[in-house]
Coordinates of C-alpha atoms and ligand atoms in Angstrom, one line a residue:
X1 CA -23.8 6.1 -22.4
X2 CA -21.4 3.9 -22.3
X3 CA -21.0 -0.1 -21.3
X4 CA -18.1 -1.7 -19.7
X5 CA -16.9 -4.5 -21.9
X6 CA -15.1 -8.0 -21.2
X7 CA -13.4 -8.2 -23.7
X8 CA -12.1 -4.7 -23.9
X9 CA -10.9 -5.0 -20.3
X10 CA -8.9 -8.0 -20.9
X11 CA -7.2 -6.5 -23.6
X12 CA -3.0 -5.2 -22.3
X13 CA -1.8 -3.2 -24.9
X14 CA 1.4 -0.8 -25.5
X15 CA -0.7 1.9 -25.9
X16 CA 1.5 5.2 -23.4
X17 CA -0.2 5.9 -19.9
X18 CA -1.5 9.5 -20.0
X19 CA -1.2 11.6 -16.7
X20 CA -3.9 13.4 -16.6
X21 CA -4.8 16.2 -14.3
X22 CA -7.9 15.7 -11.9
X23 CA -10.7 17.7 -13.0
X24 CA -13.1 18.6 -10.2
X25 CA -16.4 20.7 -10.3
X26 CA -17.1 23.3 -7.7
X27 CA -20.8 24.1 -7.8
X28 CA -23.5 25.1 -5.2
X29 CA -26.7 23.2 -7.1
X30 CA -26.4 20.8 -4.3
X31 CA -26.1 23.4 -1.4
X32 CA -27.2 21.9 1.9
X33 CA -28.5 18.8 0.2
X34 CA -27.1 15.0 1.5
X35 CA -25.4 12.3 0.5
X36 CA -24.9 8.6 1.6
X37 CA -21.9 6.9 0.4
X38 CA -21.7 3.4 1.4
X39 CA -18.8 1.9 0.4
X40 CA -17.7 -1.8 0.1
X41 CA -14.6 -3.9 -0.7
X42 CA -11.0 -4.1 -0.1
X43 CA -8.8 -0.9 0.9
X44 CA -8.7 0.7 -2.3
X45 CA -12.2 1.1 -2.6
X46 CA -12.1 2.7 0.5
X47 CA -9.6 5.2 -0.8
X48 CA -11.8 6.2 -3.9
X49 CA -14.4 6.2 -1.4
X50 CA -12.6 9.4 -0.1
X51 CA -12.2 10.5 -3.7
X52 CA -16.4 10.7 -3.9
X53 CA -17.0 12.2 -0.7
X54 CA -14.9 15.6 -2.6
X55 CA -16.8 15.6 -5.2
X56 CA -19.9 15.3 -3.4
X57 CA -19.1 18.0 -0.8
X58 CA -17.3 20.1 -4.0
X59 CA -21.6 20.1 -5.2
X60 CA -22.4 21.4 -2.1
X61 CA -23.7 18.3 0.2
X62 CA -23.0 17.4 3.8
X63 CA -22.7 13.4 4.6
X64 CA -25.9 11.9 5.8
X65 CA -26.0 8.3 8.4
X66 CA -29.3 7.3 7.4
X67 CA -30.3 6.3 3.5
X68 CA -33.3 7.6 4.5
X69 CA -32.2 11.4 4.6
X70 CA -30.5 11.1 1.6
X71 CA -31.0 13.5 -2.0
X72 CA -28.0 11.5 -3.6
X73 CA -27.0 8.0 -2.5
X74 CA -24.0 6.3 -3.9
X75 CA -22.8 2.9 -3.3
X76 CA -18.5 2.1 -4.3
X77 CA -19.4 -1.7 -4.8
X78 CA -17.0 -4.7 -4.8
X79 CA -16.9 -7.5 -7.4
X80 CA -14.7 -9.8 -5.8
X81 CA -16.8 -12.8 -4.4
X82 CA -20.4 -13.5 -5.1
X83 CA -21.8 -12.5 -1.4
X84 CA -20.3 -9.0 -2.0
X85 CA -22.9 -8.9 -5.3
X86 CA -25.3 -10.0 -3.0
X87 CA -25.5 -7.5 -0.5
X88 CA -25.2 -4.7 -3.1
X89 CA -28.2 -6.1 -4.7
X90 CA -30.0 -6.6 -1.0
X91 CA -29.6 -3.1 -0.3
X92 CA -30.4 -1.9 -4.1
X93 CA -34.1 -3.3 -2.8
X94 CA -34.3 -0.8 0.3
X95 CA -33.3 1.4 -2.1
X96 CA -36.3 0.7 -5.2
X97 CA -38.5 1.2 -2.4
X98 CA -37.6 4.6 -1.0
X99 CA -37.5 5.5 -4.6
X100 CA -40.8 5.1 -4.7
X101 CA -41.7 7.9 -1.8
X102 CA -38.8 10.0 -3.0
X103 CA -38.6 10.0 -7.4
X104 CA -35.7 12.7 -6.8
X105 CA -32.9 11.3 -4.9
X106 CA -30.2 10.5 -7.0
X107 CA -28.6 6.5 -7.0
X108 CA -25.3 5.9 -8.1
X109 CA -23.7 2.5 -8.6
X110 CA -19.6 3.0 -9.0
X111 CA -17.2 0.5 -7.8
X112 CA -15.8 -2.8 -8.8
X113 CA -19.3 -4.3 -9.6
X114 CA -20.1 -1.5 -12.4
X115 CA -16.8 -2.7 -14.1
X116 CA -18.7 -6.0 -15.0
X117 CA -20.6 -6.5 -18.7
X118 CA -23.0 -8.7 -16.9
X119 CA -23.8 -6.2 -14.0
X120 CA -23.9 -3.4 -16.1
X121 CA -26.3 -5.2 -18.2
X122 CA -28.2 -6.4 -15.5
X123 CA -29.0 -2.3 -14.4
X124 CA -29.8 -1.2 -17.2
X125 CA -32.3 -3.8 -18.0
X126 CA -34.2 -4.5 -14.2
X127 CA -33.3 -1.5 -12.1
X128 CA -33.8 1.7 -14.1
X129 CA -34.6 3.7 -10.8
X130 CA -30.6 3.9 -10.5
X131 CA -29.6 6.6 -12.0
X132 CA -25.8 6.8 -12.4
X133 CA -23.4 4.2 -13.2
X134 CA -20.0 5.3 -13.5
X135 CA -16.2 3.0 -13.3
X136 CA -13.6 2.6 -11.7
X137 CA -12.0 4.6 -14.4
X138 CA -14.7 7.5 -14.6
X139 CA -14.3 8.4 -10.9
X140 CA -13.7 12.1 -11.8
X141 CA -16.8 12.4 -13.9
X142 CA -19.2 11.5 -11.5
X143 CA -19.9 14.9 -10.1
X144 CA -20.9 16.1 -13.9
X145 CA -23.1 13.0 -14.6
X146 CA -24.4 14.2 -10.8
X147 CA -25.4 17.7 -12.2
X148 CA -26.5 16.0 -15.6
X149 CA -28.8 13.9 -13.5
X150 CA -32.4 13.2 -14.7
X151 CA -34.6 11.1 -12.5
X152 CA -36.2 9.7 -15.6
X153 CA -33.3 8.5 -17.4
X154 CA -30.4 6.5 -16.5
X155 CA -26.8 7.2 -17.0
X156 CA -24.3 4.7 -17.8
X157 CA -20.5 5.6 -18.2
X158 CA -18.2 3.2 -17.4
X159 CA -15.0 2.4 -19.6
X160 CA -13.3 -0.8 -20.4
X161 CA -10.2 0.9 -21.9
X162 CA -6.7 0.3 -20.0
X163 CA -6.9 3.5 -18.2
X164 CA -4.7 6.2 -17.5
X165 CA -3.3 8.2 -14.4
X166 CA -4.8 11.1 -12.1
X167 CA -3.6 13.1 -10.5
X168 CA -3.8 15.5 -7.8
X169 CA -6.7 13.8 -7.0
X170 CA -9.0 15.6 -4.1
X171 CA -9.7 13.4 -1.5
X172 CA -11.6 14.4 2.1
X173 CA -10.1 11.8 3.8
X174 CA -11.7 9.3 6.4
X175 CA -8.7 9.8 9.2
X176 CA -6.5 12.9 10.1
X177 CA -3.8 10.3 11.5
X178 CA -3.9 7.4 8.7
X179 CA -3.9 8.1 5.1
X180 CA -4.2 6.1 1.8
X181 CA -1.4 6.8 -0.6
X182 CA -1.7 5.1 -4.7
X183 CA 1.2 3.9 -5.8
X184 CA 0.3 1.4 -8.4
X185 CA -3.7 1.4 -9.8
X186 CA -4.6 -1.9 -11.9
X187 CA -3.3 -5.7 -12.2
X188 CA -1.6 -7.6 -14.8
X189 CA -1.2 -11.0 -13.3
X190 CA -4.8 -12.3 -14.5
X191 CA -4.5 -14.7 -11.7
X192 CA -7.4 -17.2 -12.7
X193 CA -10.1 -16.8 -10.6
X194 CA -9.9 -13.0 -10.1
X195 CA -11.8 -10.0 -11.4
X196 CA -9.7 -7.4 -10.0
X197 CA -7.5 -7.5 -14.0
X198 CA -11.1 -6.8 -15.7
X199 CA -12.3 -4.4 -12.9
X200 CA -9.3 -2.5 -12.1
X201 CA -7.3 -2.5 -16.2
X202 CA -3.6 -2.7 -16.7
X203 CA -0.7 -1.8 -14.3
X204 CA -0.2 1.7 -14.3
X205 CA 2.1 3.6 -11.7
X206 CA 2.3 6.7 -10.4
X207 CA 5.0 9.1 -10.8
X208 CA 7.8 8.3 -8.3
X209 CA 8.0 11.9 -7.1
X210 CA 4.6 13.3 -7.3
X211 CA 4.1 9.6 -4.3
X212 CA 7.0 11.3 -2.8
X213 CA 5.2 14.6 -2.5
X214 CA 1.9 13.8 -1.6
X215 CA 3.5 11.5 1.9
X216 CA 5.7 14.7 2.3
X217 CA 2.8 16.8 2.0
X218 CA 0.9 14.2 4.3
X219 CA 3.8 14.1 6.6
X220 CA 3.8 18.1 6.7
X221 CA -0.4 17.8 7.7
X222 CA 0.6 15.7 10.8
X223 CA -0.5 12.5 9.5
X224 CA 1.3 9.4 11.3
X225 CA 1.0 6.8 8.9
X226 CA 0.5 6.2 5.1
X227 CA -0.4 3.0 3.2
X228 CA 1.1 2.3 -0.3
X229 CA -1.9 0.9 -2.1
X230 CA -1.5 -1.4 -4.8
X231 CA -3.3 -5.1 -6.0
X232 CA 0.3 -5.9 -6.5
X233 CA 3.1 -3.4 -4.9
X234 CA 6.1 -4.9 -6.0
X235 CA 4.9 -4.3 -9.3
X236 CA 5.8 -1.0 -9.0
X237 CA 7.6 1.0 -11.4
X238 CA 8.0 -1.7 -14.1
X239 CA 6.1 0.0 -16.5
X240 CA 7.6 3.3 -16.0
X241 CA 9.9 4.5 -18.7
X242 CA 12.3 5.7 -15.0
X243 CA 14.2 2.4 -14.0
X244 CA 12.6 2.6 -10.6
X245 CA 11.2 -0.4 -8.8
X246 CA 9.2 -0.7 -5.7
X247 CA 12.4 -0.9 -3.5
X248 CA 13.3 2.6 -4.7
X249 CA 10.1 3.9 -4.0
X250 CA 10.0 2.5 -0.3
X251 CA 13.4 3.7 0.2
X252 CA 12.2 7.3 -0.8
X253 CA 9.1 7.2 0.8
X254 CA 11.1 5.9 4.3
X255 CA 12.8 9.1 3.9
X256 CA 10.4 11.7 4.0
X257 CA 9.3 12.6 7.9
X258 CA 6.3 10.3 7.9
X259 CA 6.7 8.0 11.2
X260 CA 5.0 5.3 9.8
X261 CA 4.7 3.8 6.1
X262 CA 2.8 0.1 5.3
X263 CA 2.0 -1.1 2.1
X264 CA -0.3 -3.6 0.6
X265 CA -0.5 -5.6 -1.0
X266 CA 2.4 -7.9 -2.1
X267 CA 2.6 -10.8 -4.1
X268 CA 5.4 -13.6 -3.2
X269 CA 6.1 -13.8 -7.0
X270 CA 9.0 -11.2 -7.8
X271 CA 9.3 -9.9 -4.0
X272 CA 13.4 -9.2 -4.4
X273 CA 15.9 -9.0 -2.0
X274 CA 16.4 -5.6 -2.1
X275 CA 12.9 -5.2 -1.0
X276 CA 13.3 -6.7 2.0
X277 CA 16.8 -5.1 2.9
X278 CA 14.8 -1.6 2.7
X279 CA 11.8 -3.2 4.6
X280 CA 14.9 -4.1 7.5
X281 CA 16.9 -1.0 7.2
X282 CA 14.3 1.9 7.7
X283 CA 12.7 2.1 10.9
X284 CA 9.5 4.0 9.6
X285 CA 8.7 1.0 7.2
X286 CA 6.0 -1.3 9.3
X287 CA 7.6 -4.8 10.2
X288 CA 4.2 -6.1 8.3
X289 CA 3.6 -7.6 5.5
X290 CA 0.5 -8.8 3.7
X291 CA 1.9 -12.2 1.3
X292 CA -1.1 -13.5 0.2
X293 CA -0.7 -17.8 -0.4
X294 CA -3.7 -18.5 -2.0
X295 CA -3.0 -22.4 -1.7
X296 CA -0.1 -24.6 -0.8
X297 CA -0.5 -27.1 -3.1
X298 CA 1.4 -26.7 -6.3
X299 CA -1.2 -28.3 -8.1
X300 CA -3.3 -25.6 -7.6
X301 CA -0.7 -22.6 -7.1
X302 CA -0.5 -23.9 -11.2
X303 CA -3.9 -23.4 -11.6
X304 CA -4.6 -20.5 -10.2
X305 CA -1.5 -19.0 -11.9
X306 CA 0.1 -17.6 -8.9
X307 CA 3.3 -18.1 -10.6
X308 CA 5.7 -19.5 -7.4
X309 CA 5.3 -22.9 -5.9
X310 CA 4.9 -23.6 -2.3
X311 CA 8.4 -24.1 -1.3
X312 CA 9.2 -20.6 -3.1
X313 CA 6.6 -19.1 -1.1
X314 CA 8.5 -20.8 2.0
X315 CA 11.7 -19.9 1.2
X316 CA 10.2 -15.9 0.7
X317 CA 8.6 -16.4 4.0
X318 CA 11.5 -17.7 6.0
X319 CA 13.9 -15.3 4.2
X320 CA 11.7 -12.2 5.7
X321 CA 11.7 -13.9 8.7
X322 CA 15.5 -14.0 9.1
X323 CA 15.9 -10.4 7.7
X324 CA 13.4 -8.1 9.1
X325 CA 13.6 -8.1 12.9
X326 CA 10.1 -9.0 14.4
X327 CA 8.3 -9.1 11.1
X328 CA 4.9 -10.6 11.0
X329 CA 3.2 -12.1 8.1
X330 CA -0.6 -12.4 7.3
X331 CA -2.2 -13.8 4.5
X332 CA -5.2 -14.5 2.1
X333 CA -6.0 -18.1 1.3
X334 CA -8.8 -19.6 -0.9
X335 CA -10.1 -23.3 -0.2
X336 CA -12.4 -24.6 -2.3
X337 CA -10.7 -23.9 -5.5
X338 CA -11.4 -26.1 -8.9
X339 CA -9.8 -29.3 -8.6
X340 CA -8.7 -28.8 -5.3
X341 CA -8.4 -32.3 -3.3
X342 CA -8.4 -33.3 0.2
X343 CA -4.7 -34.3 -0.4
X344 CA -4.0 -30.1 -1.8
X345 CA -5.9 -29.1 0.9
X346 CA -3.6 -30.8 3.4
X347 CA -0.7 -29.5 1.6
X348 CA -2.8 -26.3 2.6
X349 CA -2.7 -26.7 6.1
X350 CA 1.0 -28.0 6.4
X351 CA 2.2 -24.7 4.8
X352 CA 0.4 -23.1 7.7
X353 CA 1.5 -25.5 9.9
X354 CA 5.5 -24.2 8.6
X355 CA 4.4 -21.0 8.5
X356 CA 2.6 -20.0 11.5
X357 CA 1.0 -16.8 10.3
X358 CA 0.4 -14.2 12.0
X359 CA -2.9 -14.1 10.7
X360 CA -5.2 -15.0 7.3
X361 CA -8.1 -14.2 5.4
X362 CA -9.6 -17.4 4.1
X363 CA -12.2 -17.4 1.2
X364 CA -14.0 -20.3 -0.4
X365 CA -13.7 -19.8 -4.2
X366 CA -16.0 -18.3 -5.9
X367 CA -16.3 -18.5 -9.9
X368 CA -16.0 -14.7 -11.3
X369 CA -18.4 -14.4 -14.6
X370 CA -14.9 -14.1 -17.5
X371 CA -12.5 -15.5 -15.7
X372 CA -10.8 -18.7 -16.6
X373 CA -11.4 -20.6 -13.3
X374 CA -15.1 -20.4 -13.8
X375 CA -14.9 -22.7 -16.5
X376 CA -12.8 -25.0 -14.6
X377 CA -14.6 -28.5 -13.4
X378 CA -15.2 -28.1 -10.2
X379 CA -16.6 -31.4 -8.7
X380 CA -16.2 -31.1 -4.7
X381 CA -19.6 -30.4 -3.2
X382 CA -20.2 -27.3 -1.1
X383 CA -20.7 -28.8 2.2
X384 CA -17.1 -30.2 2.1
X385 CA -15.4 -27.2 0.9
X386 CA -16.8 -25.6 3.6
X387 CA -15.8 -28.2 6.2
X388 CA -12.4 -27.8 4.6
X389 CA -12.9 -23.6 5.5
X390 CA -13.4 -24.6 8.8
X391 CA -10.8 -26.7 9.7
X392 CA -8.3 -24.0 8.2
X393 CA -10.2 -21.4 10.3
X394 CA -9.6 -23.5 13.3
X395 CA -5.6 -23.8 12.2
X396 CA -5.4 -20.1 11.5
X397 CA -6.8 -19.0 14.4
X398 CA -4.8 -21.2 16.5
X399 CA -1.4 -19.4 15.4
X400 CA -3.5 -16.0 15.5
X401 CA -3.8 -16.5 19.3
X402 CA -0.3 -18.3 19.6
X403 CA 1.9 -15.4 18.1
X404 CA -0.3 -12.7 20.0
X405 CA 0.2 -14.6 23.3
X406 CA 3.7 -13.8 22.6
X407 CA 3.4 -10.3 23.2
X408 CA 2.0 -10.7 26.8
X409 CA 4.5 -8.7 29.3
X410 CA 5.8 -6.9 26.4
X411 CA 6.4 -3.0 25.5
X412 CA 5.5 -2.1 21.9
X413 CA 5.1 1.1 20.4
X414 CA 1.2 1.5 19.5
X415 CA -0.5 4.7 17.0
X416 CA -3.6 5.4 18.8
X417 CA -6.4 5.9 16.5
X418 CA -9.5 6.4 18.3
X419 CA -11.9 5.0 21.1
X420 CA -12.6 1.6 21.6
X421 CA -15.6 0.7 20.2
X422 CA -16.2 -2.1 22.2
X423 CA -15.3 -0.1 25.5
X424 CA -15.6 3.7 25.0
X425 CA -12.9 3.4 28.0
X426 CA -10.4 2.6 26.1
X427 CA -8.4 3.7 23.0
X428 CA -7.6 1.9 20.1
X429 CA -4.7 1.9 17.7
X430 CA -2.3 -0.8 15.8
X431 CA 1.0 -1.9 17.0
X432 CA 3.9 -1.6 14.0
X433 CA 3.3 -5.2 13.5
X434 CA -0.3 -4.3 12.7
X435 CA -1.9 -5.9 16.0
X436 CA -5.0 -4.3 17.0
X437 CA -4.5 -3.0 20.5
X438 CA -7.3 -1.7 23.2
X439 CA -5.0 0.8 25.3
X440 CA -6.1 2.0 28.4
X441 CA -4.7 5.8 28.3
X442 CA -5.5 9.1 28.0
X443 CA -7.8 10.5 25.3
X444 CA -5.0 13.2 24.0
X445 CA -2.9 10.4 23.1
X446 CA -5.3 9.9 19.8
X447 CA -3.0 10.4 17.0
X448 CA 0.3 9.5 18.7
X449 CA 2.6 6.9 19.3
X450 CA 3.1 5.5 22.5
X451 CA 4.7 2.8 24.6
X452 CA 1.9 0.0 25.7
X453 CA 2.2 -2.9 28.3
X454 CA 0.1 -5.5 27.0
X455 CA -1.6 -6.8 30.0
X456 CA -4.0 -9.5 27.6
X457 CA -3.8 -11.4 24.5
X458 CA -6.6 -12.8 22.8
X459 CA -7.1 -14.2 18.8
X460 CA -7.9 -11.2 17.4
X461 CA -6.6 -8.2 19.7
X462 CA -4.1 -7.1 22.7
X463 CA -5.2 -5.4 25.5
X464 CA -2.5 -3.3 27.6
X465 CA -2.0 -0.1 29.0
X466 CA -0.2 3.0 28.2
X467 CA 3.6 2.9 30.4
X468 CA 5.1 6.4 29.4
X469 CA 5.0 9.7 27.0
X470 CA 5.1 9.1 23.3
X471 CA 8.0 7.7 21.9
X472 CA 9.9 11.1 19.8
Ligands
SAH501 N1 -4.2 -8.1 -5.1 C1 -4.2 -9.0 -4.0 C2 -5.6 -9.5 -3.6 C3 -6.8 -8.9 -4.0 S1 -8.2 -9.7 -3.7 C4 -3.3 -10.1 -4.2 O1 -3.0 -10.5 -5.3 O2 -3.0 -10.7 -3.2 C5 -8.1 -10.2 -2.0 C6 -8.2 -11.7 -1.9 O3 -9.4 -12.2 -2.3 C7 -7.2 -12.5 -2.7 O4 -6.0 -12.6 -2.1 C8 -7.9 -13.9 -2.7 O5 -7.5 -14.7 -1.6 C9 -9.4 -13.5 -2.6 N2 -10.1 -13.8 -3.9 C10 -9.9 -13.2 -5.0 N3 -10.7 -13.7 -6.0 C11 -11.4 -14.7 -5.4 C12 -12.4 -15.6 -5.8 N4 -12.8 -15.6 -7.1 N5 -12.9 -16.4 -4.9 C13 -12.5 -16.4 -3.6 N6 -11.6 -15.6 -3.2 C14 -11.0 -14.7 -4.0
SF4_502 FE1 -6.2 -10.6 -8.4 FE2 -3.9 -12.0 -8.7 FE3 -4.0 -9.4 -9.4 FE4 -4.1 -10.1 -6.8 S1 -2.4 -10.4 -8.2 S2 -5.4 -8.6 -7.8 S3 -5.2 -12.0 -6.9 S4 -5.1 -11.1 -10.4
F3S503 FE1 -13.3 -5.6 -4.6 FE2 -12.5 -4.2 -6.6 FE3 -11.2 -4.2 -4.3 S1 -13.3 -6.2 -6.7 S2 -11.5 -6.2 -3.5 S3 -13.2 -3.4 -4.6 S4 -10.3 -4.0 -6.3

């Protein structure tokens, strides 16, 4: 047994990154038994997602839809805003009550949420029909605590220390065209409201050249398209003892046969020039980029120590704009924040007034258990943060519409990824400036590039149709 700690995962020391081989169990004890894996969160949570599903299927299990069907159910949880605890929690109740029918099956809690003292605590002490809680950092372990299962007892292993690196990690991933790539696992910038420092432990990146190798390898498997994943990409490389930075990485990675390579997610604090000169130059790195603003007010920008004030964010912003040819830029912005005013909220809106993004994610703040913003006075009542959320909403979604209305009449190269879920008559795939496209074309054109005519533009989406064979 062992509890995350608070203090332990605030803690950046010197202590040397170890990289470690993956160890993975092959075993038939599960043969033809199922698992669920629901998995919540942000993109990398979707990656270790893929990690879990090996080691499940390395026991012996197939996937299950239904939670109903399944001997081992594990939930990859998200720590990030309050609602995300709630719904983990919601479903944990579904879950206490087919325990009750069903003593055997197996629950494991993993993810972001296990990573927290109080949430640990909080299992241990009021749901002891979850079995298994394992870290961000004990990924690899779960399939022994799996085998060590007992349904009487409960297993708790998750560490606070600063972590170290895996690798040739198995993964059974999600997509045979997209793939998720680590470059970069953890975050040092302690911005002040987040958990993803405490959750996720120090900066640590991966090798130059084993990244290389796996998007080579990738590359030689057919895939189309690999996302760099990193809290903080541009980090890359500084704490290697190699004097490589992100830059040299992209440039690497751009030169490997993969057709298309995105990365997320950057922050506008130490985003260099040469950056954005390999961005321009290599036409397999994705005119997209993720540049999260959080606020515009610099007020706040100090509070939340982003570390760049709003007219450095604009002058990043208008720089990419000159430099990359048909870039587009989406963000993440959080309203509500501690102090916040209706004079920093404007402040808000004008930058997206300058900036016209091509989309945004907006959040209302919500105070993380640890984290210094959660201490902050915070006097502006709910109802008019949220009034605030809308108005932005309204803004955002205004240039959302406005930049994809420019696309109407236009040819641009789109990766087909699958049917349409909304009409199973069409196909649908991103264009390199990551819009979301419903294609009209042929189902053999999953998994490739091609030229589309958009015919539609709405907020959210394109619609268009396919004009000729794949682009080589
Ligand atoms: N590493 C990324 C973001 C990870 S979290 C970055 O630095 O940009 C994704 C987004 O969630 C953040 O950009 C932020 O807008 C939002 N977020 C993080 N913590 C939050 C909190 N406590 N309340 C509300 N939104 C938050
Ligand atoms: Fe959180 Fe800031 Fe790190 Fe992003 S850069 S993960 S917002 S602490
Ligand atoms: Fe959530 Fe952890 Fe990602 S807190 S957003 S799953 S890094």
């Amino acid at each position: 047994m062992q509890l995350p700690n608070l203090k332990k995962a605030k803690e950046r020391t010197n202590k040397e990154v170890k990289y470690e081989e993956t160890p993975l169990i092959t075993n038939n004890k599960f043969l033809g038994k199922k698992y669920f894996l629901r998995t919540y969160g942000c993109q990398m949570n979707e990656h270790d997602s893929e990690q879990i599903a090996s080691i499940l299927e390395h026991l012996g299990m197939e996937p299950c839809e239904k939670l109903e069907e399944a001997d081992v159910i594990v939930l990859n949880t998200c720590a990030i805003r309050e609602n995300a605890h709630d719904k983990v929690f919601g479903y944990l109740g579904r879950i206490k009550h087919l325990k009750k029918d069903r003593p055997d099956v197996i629950v494991c809690i993993g993810g972001c949420m296990s990573q927290e003292e109080g949430v640990a605590n909080e299992l241990l002490h009021r749901h002891p029909y979850v079995n298994i809680v394992f870290g961000t950092h004990n990924i690899h372990e779960l399939g022994k605590m799996i085998l060590e299962a007992d349904q009487n007892k409960q297993d708790i292993e998750v560490s606070s220390e600063e972590g170290n690196v895996f690798e040739h990690v198995n993964y059974k991933r999600a997509s045979h065209i997209t793939a998720w790539v680590n470059i970069i696992y953890g975050c040092d910038k302690f911005c002040t409201y987040c958990i993803v420092p405490y959750t996720r432990g120090k900066e640590r990146s991966r090798k130059l050249e084993e990244i290389v190798s796996e998007v080579e390898k990738l590359a030689a498997e057919g895939y189309q398209e690999v996302t760099l994943l990193g809290q903080n990409v541009n980090a890359y490389g500084h704490d290697l003892k190699e004097n490589v930075e992100f830059s040299d990485l992209l440039e690497a990675v751009a030169q490997t046969k993969i057709p298309r390579i995105r990365f997320v997610t950057s922050h506008p604090w130490n985003f260099t020039d040469k950056m954005i000169d390999i961005i321009a130059k290599y036409p397999n790195v994705m005119p997209y980029i993720h540049l999260p603003l959080q606020s515009g007010s610099d007020k706040i920008l100090k509070l939340m120590g982003r570390r760049y004030t709003k007219e450095e964010y604009i002058a990043l912003f208008k720089k990419m704009k000159e430099r990359i040819p048909n870039v587009a830029i989406s963000t993440d912005i959080i309203v509500g924040f501690p102090g916040e005013t209706e004079e920093d909220f404007l402040e808000t809106l004008e930058v997206v007034k300058t900036c016209e993004f091509d989309g945004a994610y907006t959040f209302l703040f919500s105070p993380r258990e640890g984290t210094p913003a959660a201490k902050m006075k915070d006097e502006t009542p709910l109802e008019e943060k949220e009034e605030r959320l809308y108005r932005l909403n309204d803004l955002v979604n205004f240039y959302s519409k406005q930049n994809n209305d420019k696309y109407l009449h236009k040819t641009v190269p789109v990766l087909l990824l699958g049917v349409s879920e909304k009409d199973p008559n069409k196909l649908y795939g991103y264009t390199d400036t990551m819009k979301l496209v419903n294609v009209i074309a042929p189902s053999n054109k999953i998994g490739k590039i091609i030229d589309v005519y958009i015919t539609d533009t709405k907020s959210f989406s394109l619609d268009g149709e396919m004009i000729k064979e794949e682009t080589p």
